[in-house]
Each structure stands twice: as C-alpha cells, then as structure tokens.
CSV table of C-alpha atoms in Angstrom, one decimal:
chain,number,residue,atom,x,y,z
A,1,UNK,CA,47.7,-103.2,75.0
A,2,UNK,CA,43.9,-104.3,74.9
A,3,UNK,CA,42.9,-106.0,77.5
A,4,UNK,CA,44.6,-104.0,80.6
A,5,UNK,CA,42.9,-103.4,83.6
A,6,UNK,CA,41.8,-99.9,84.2
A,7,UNK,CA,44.7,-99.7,87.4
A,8,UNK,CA,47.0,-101.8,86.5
A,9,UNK,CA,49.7,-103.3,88.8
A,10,UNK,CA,53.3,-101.8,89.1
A,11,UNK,CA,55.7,-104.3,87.3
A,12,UNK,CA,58.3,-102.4,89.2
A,13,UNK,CA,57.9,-105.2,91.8
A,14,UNK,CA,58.9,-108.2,89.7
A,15,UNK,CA,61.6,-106.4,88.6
A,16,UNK,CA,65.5,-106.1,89.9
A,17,UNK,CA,66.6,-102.7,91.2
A,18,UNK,CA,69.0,-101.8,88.4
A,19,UNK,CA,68.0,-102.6,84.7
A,20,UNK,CA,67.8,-102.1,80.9
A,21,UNK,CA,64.5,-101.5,79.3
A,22,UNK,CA,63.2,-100.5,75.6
A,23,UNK,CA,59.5,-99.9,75.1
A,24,UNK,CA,58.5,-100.5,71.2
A,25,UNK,CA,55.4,-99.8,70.2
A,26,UNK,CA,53.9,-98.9,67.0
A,27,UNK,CA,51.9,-96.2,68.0
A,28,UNK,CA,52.1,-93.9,70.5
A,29,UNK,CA,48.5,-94.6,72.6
A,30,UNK,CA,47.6,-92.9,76.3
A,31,UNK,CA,47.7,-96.9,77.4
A,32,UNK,CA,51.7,-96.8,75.5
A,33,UNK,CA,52.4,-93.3,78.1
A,34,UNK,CA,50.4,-94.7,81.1
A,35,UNK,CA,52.8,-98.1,80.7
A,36,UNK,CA,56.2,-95.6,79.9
A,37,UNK,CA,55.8,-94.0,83.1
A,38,UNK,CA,55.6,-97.6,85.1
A,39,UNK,CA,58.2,-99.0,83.6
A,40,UNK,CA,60.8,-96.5,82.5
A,41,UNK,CA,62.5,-93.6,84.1
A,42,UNK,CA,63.6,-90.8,82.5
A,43,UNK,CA,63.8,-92.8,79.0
A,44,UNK,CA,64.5,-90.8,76.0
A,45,UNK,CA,62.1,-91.3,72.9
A,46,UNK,CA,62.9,-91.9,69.6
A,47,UNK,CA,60.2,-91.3,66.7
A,48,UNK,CA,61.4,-92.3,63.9
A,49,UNK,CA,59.9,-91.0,60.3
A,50,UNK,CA,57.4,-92.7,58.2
A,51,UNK,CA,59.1,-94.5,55.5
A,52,UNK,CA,59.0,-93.1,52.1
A,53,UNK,CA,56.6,-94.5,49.4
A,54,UNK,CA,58.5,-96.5,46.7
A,55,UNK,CA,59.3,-94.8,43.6
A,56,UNK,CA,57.4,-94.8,40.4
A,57,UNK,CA,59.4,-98.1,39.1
A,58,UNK,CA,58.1,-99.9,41.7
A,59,UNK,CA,54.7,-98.4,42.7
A,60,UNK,CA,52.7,-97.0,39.9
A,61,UNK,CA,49.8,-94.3,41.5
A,62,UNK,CA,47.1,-93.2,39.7
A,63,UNK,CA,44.4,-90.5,40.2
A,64,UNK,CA,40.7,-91.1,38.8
A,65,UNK,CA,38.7,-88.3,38.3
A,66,UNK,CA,34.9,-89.5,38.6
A,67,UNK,CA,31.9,-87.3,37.8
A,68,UNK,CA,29.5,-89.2,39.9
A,69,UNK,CA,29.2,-91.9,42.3
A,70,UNK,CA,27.5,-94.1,39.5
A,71,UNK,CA,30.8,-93.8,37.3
A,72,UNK,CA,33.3,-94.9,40.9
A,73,UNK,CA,31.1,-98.1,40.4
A,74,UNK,CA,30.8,-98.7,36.7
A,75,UNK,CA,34.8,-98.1,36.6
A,76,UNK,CA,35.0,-100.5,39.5
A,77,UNK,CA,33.4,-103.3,37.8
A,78,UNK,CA,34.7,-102.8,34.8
A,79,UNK,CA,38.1,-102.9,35.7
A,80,UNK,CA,37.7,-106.4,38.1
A,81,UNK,CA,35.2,-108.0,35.7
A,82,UNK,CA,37.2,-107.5,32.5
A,83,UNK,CA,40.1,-108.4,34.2
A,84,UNK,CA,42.4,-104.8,34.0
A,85,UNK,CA,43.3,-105.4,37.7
A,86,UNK,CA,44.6,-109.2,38.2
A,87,UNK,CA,45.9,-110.4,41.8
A,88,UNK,CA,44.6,-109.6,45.6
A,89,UNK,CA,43.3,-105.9,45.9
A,90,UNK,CA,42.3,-103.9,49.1
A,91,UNK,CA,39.8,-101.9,48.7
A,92,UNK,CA,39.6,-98.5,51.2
A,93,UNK,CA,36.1,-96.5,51.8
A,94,UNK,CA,35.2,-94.1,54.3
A,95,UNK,CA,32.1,-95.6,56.1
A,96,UNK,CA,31.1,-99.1,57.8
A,97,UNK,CA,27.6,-99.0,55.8
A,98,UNK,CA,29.8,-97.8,52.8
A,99,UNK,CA,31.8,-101.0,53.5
A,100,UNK,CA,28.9,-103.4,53.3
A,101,UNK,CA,27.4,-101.3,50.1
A,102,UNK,CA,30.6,-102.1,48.4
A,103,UNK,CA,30.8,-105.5,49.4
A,104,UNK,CA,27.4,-106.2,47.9
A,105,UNK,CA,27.8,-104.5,44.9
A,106,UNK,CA,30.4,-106.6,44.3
A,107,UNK,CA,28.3,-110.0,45.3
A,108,UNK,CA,26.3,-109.2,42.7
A,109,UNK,CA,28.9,-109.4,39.7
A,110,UNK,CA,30.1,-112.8,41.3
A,111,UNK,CA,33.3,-111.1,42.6
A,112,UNK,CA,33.7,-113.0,46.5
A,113,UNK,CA,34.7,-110.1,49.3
A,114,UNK,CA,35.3,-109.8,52.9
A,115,UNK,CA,34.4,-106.9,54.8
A,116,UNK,CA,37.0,-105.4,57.4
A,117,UNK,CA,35.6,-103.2,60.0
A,118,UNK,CA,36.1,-101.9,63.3
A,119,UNK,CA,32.8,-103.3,64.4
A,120,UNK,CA,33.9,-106.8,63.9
A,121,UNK,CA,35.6,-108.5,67.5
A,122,UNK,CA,39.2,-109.3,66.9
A,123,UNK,CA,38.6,-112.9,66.5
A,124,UNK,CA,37.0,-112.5,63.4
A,125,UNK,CA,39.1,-109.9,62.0
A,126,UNK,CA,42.1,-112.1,62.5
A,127,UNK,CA,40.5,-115.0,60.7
A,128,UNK,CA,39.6,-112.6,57.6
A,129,UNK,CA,43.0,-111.4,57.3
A,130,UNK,CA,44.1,-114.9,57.3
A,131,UNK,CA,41.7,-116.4,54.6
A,132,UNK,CA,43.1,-113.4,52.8
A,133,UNK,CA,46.2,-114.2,52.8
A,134,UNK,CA,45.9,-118.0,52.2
A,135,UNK,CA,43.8,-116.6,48.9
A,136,UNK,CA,39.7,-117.7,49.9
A,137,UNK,CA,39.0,-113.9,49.1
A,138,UNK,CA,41.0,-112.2,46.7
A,139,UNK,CA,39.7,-108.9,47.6
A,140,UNK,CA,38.9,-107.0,51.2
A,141,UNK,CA,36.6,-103.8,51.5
A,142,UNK,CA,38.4,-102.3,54.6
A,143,UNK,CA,37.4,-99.1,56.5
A,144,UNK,CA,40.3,-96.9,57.9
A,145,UNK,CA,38.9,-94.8,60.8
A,146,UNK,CA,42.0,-94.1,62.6
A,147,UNK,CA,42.0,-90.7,61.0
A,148,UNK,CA,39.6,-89.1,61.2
A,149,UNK,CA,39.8,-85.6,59.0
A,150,UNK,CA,40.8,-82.2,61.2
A,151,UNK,CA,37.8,-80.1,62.2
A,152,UNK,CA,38.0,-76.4,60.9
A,153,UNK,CA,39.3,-74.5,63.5
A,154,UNK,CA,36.4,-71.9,62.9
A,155,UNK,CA,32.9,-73.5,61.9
A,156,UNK,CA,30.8,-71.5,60.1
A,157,UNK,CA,28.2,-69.4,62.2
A,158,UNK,CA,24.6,-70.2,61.1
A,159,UNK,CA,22.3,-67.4,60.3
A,160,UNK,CA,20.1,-66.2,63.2
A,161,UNK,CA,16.3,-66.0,62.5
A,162,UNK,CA,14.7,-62.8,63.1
A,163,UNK,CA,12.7,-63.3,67.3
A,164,UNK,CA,14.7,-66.2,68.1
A,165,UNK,CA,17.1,-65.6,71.1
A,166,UNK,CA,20.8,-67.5,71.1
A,167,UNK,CA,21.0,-70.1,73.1
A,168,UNK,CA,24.4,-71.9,73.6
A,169,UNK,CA,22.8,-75.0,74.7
A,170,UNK,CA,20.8,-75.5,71.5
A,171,UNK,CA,22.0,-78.5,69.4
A,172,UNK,CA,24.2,-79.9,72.0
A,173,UNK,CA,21.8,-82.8,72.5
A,174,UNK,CA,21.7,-83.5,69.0
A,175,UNK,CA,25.5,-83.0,68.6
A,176,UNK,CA,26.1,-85.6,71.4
A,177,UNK,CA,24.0,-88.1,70.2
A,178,UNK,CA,25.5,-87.5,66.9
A,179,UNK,CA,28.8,-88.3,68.1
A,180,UNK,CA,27.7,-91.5,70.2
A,181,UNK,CA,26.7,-92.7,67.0
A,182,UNK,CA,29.7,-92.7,65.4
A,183,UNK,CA,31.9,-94.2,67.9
A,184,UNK,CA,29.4,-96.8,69.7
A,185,UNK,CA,31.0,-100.2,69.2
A,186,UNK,CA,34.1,-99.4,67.2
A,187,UNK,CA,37.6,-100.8,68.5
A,188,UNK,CA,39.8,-97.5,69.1
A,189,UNK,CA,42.7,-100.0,68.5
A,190,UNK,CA,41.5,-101.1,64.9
A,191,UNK,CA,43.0,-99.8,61.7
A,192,UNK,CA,43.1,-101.7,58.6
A,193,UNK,CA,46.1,-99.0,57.0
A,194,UNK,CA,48.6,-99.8,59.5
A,195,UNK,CA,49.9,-102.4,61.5
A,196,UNK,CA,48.2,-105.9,59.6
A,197,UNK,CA,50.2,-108.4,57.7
A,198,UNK,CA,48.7,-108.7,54.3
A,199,UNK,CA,50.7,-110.5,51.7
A,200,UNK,CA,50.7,-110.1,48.2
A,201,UNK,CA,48.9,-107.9,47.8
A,202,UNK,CA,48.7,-106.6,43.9
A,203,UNK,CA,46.7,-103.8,43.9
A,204,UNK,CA,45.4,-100.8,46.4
A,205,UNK,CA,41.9,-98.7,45.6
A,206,UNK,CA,41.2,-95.8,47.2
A,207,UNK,CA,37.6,-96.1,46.3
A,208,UNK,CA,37.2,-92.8,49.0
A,209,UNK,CA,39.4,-89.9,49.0
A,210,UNK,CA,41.8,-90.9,52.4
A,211,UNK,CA,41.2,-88.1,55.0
A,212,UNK,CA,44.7,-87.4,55.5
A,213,UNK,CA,48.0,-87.5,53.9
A,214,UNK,CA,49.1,-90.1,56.4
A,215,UNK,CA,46.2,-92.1,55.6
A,216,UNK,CA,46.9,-92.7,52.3
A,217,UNK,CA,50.6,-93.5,52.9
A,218,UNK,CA,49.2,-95.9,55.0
A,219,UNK,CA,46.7,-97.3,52.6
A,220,UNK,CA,49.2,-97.1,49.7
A,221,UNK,CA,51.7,-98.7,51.2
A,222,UNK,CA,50.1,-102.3,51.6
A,223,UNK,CA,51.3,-103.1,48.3
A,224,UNK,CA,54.1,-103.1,46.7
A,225,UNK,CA,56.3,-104.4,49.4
A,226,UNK,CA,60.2,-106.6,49.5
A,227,UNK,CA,61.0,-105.1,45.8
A,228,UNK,CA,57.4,-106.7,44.7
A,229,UNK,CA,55.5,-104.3,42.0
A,230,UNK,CA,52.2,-102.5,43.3
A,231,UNK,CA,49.6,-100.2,41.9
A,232,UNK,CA,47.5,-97.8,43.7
A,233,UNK,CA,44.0,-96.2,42.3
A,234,UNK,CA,42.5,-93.4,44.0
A,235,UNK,CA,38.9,-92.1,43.0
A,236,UNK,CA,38.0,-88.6,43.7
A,237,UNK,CA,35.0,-87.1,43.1
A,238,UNK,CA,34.8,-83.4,42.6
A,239,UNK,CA,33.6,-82.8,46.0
A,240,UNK,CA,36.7,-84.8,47.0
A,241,UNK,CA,39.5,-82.8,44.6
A,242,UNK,CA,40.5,-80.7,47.6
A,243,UNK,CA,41.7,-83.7,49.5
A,244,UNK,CA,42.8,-84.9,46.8
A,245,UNK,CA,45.0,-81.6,45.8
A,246,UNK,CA,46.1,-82.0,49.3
A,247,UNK,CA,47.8,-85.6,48.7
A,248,UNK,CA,49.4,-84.8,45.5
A,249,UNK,CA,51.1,-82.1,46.7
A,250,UNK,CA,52.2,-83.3,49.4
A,251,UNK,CA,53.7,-86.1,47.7
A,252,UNK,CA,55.3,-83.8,44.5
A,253,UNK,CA,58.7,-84.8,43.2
A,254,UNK,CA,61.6,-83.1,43.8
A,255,UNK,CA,61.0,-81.3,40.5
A,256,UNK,CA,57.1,-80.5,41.9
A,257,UNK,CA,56.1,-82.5,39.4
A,258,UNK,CA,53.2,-85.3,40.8
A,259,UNK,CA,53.4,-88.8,41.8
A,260,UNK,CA,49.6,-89.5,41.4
A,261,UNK,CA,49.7,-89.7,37.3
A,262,UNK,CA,46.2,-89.4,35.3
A,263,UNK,CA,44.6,-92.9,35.1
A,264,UNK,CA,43.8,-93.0,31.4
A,265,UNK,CA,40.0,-94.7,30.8
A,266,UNK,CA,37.7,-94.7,27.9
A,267,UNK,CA,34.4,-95.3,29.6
A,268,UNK,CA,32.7,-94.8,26.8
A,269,UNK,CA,33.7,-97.9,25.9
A,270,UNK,CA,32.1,-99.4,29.0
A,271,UNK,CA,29.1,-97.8,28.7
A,272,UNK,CA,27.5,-101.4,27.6
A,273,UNK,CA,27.9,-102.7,31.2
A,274,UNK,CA,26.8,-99.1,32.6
A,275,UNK,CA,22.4,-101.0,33.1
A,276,UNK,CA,24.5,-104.0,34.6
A,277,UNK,CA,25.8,-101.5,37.2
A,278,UNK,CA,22.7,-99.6,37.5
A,279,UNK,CA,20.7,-103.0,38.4
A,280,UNK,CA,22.9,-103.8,41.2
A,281,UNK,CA,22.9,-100.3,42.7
A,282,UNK,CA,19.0,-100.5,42.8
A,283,UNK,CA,19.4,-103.8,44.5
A,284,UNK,CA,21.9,-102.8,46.8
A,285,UNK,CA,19.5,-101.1,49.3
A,286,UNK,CA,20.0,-99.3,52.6
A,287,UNK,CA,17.5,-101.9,54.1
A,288,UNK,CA,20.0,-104.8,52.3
A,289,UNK,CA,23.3,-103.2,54.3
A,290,UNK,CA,21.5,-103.0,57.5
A,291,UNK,CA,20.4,-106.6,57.1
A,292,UNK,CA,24.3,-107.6,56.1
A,293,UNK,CA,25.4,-106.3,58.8
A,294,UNK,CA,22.5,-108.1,61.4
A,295,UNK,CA,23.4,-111.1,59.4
A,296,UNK,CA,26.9,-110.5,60.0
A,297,UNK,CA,26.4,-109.9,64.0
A,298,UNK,CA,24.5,-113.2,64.2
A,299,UNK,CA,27.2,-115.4,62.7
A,300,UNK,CA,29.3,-113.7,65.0
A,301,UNK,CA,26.7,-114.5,67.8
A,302,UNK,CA,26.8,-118.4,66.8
A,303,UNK,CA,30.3,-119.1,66.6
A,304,UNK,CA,31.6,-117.1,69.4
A,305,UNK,CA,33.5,-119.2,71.6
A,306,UNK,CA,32.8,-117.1,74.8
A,307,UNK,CA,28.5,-118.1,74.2
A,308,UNK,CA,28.9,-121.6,74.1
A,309,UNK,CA,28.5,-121.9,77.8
A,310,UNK,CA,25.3,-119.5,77.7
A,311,UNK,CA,23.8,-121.6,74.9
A,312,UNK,CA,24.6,-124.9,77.1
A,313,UNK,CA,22.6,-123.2,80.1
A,314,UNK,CA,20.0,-121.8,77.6
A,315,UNK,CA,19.2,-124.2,74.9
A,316,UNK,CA,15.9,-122.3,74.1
A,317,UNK,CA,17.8,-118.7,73.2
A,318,UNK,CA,20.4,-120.8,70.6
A,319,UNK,CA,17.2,-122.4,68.7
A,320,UNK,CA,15.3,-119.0,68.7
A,321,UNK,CA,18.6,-117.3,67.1
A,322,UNK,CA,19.4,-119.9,65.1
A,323,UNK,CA,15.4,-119.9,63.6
A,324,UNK,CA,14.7,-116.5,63.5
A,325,UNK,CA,13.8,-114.9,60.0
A,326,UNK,CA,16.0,-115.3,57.4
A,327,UNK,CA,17.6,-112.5,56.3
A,328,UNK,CA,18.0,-111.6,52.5
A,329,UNK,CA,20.6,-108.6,52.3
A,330,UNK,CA,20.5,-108.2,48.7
A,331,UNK,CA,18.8,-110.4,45.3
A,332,UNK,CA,21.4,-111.4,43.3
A,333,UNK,CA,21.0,-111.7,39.6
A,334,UNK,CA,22.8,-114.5,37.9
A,335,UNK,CA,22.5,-112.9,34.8
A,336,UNK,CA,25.2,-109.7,36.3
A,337,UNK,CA,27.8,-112.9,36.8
A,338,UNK,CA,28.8,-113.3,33.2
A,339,UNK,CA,29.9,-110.7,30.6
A,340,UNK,CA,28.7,-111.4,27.2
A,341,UNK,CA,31.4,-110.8,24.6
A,342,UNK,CA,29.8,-108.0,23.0
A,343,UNK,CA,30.0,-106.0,26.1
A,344,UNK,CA,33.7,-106.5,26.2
A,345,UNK,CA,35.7,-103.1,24.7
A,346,UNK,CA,37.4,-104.1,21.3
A,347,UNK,CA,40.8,-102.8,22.9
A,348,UNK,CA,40.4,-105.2,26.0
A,349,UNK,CA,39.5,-108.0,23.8
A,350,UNK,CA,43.1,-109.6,24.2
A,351,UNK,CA,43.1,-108.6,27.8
A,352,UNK,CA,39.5,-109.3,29.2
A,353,UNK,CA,38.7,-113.4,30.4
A,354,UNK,CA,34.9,-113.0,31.1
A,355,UNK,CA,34.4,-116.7,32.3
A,356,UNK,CA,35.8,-118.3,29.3
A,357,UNK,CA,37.0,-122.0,31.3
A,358,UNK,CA,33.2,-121.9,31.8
A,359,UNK,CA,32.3,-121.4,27.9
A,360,UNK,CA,35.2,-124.1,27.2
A,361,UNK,CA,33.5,-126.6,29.1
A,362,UNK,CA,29.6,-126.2,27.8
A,363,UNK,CA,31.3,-125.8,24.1
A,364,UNK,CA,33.0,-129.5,25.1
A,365,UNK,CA,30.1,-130.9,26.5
A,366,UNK,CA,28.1,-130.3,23.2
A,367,UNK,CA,30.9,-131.6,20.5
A,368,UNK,CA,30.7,-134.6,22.5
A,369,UNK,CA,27.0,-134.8,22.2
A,370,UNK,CA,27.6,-134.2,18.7
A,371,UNK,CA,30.1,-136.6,18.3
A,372,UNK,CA,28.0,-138.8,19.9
A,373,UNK,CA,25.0,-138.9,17.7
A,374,UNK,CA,26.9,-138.8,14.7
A,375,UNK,CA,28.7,-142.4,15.9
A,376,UNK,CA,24.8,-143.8,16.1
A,377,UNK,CA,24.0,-142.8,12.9
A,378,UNK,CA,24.0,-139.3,10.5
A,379,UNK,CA,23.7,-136.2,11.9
A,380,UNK,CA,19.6,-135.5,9.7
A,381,UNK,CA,17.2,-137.3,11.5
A,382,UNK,CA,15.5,-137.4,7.9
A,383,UNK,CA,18.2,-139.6,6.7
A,384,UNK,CA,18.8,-141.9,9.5
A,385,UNK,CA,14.8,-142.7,10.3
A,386,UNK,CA,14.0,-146.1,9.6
A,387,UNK,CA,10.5,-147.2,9.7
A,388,UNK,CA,10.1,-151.2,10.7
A,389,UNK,CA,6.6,-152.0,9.8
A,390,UNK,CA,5.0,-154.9,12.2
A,391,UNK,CA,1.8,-156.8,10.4
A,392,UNK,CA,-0.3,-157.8,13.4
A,393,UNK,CA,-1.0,-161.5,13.4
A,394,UNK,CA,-4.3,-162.8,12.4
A,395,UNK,CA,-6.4,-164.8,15.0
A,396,UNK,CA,-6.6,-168.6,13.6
A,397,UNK,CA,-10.3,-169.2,11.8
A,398,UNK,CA,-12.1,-171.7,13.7
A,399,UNK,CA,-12.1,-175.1,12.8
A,400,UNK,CA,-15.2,-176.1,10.5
C-alpha cells in the first residue's frame, strides 16, 4: 500500500458494472479502509484469529529471569559463544539505539549481525532479509515497533509546588517534541514480527520483554515453522516481570499451568567470561551507536540508486561524502574473539566448539615444522651442530 497518492483515483472506472471482488490484506491499515470503500460495496469482513503457537513438542519457550542488564549480556554471549544455541537466531529489543548497542556487543565477540530497523529504506531491509536467509548473517537484531505498549488510562498527577499556579499548557512543548522524536523517520508499515519471510530460523530471543501479548506471538512465531523444531528465550528483568506475568498467563495451558518453563542456567559457571563482557560494554559507547548508525546512513547514501543522477550532476558532494572522517563505532579487541579453554564450564566441555578448526590448523602447522626439522637432522641443536673448520691459506713467500 506504500506508495499511494494522497487522492487516489477511483478504479471503479476501469472496471465492468457488475463484479466479484475480495480484498486480502494482512493488516487492517486506514490506506486498507480508504481502498475497501473504492472498491467494494457493502463487502462483509472476515477476521480471522491469530493462529495458535505450537505446542511444547514442537516449540520449547523459556523464561530467563535476569538481575541486571550486565547478566542479559553475559548470558547472551555465553550461550552463542559456547555454542548452547546453534543455527540462525532473531534477536528482538525494544529500541533502534538498543538495536545498534546489541549489534556491537556482538561485533566484539566475533559473532557477524545485521541490524533490522524501521529507519532503514525498504531497499535495504529487503536485501538484509535476503542475506539472511541465504545464511551471510546467521543472526539479525530486529526492533518491533508496531506495538507500541497501551498508555494508562489515568497518568499519575504530579505534585504541585507550593506558589506555582496550574497551567494546562505546561509541558506540552516538551511532550510534542518528545513524540516527534520517536516517530521522525520510522516506516509506519515496518515490522520485523509479522509479515517477513525468514527461513530456518532455529532460535527466537526476546532479549526485551515484548510490549504486548500479540507481540510476542508474533516474535515467537518466526520459528519453529512446517513441523520444524524452535526454541524461544525471553529475558525479563525485574522491572519487566509484570509484562512478563502478563504473557504467561495469557498463554497458560488448559490446566493453568505455563507455557514459558524456567530456563535452567548456572552462571556461576560463566562467571570467567563475565570481564570479557564487561570490556565490551565499556567499549560499546553511546558516542559508538550514534556513529553506527551515521555510518550506516552513509552507506545507504552511496549505494542508493535514486542519488546516482545527483552524484553525476555533483561530482564534488560524492567525493566530500565519500572522504569525510572516518568513523570508528566501536574498538574491537581481538583478544574477546576466542574463548580459552579454561573459561569453558566443565559441563559444556562436550558441548562448547570455541574456535577449535582454528587451533587444529596452527597445531598442524607446527607438527609439520617439526616434522620438518627432524627430516634435516635431530631434533637438539647440540647434537646435530657440526663445526667445519676452514685454515686460511697462506700468501706464497717471495722468491729469494
């Protein structure tokens, strides 16, 4: 539906006096009404109900209960690192900067993400989705703003200073500008939950409470899909347990029991990799998401194929953008990329694959050195030293 023009002309014209018409559209939009009423008379709507989540044999849902915002990272990392969760993940959080926070967190493990926003044009969104799906990025850190969480009907009144008179217009600037902020440049068509053809995907995180039931039924059910098996993790800090209260009841068995089970995780175990965690928090800065996300707009500014006939016209603006300052989101340490073996949990020893082809092939490269030397000679340099001594020759004596 993007795309229409503000009036747009009555199809009514092009069509015969007497016909048959269905309208199907996922959603139900003002554009969807605005185009019912041109086209249809009198139709009759059907709704039909959002399809059941598949049952626990199929889709296994767990709840994690996380004390801070530190442990929702250490537990991420641990559980991709180590290799707990195997296959394509999406990965849902409330926030575009949150998105781009996330996404660098993860560069600096050596984990390779995509970030899925509404801010991105539809172009590029469509050519993540696909590079997704032919497996370049195994995982996506998607924002889901179509929901937005119900205002309280009745906000809470703020206490009135003593010699300050009410004023009703007092805050409505700030209120307004507030609420530009959040919408300005953000597709009201996007939404990463619904509606996008993601295949095989393995695994759903929740690495933000969803705002509504609906959303997570939406979030949830990008996975485990034609009989295929899926996992979902939600993390919930305690400031999000009432939404999270709010989705496990409304998704209680038959018997009220819960479909969200307890995910089971010693992180004391993992408290080795907790400074490795730490180090890429600190380097993760606000200044490091805002300069993703320029870095991000002027990629988008290079390859857009509506600028290429500015760029023609004005040479001069294409070299400025293209030689402008580089920008460094975020220092990656190449020391977070591997996990040392004594950082692995003894219980995930037989589970965990911290870069071992990698370790194979140096441990190859030296037995051949090895090999090699030993072929010249023995292995002790002490024993295999041979000392060739060279007399230098004596000038002839001179003739008497």
């Amino acid at each position: 539906m993007r795309g229409l023009p503000l009036t747009p002309p009555n199809p009514s014209s092009h069509l015969p006096k007497i016909y048959q018409a269905l309208l199907l559209s996922a959603t139900f939009s003002p554009d969807v009404e605005a185009l019912k009423e041109l086209v249809l008379h009198n139709p009759v709507t059907l709704c039909p109900p959002e399809p059941r989540l598949p049952g626990p044999s199929q889709l296994r849902q767990f709840g994690v209960r996380c004390g801070t915002e530190e442990e929702k990272f250490l537990l991420l990392c641990a559980l991709l690192k180590l290799g707990v969760l195997r296959g394509r993940a999406l990965l849902f959080v409330g926030t575009t900067p949150r998105c781009y926070r996330l996404k660098l967190f993860l560069e600096q493990f050596g984990v390779p993400a995509c970030a899925l926003n509404s801010e991105l044009p539809a172009r590029s969104r469509c050519h993540i989705i696909t590079q997704f799906n032919r497996g370049v990025y195994d995982y996506i850190v998607a924002t889901d703003e179509e929901a937005p969480a119900a205002p309280p009907e009745h906000p809470p009144r703020k206490k009135q200073r003593k010699g300050v008179a009410p004023s009703k217009d007092r805050g409505k600037g700030k209120d307004k500008d507030k609420g530009k902020d959040k919408g300005k440049d953000k597709d009201s068509e996007y939404g990463v939950a619904r509606g996008i053809d993601f295949q095989n995907v393995t695994v759903v995180i929740n690495f933000d409470v969803p705002p509504t039931v609906e959303s997570y039924i939406h979030r949830v059910g990008r996975t485990a899909r034609a009989d295929n098996p899926g996992t979902a993790l939600t993390f919930a800090l305690p400031e999000e347990e009432e939404g999270m209260a709010r989705i496990e009841d409304a998704l209680a068995g038959e018997n009220g029991e819960s479909m969200l089970q307890p995910y089971k995780f010693r992180m004391e175990e993992i408290e080795g990799l907790r400074y490795r965690c730490r180090d890429a928090m600190r380097s993760v800065t606000k200044q490091a998401v805002k300069e993703a996300r320029l870095r991000e707009i002027k990629d988008e500014l290079l390859n857009s194929e509506k600028l290429k006939a500015y760029f023609e016209d004005n040479p001069r603006d294409l070299h400025v953008l293209r030689h402008d300052k580089p920008l460094h989101p975020a220092i990656v340490k190449p020391h977070l990329r591997n996990v040392p073996d004594y950082l692995v949990p003894p219980s995930l020893r037989g589970v965990a694959k911290p870069d071992r082809k990698k370790r194979r092939r140096v441990l190859n490269t030296g037995a051949k050195r090895r090999r090699g030397a030993t072929s010249r000679g023995s292995g002790n340099p002490l024993q295999s030293f041979k000392y060739a001594r060279h007399r230098a020759k004596r000038p002839a004596a001179p003739p008497s």
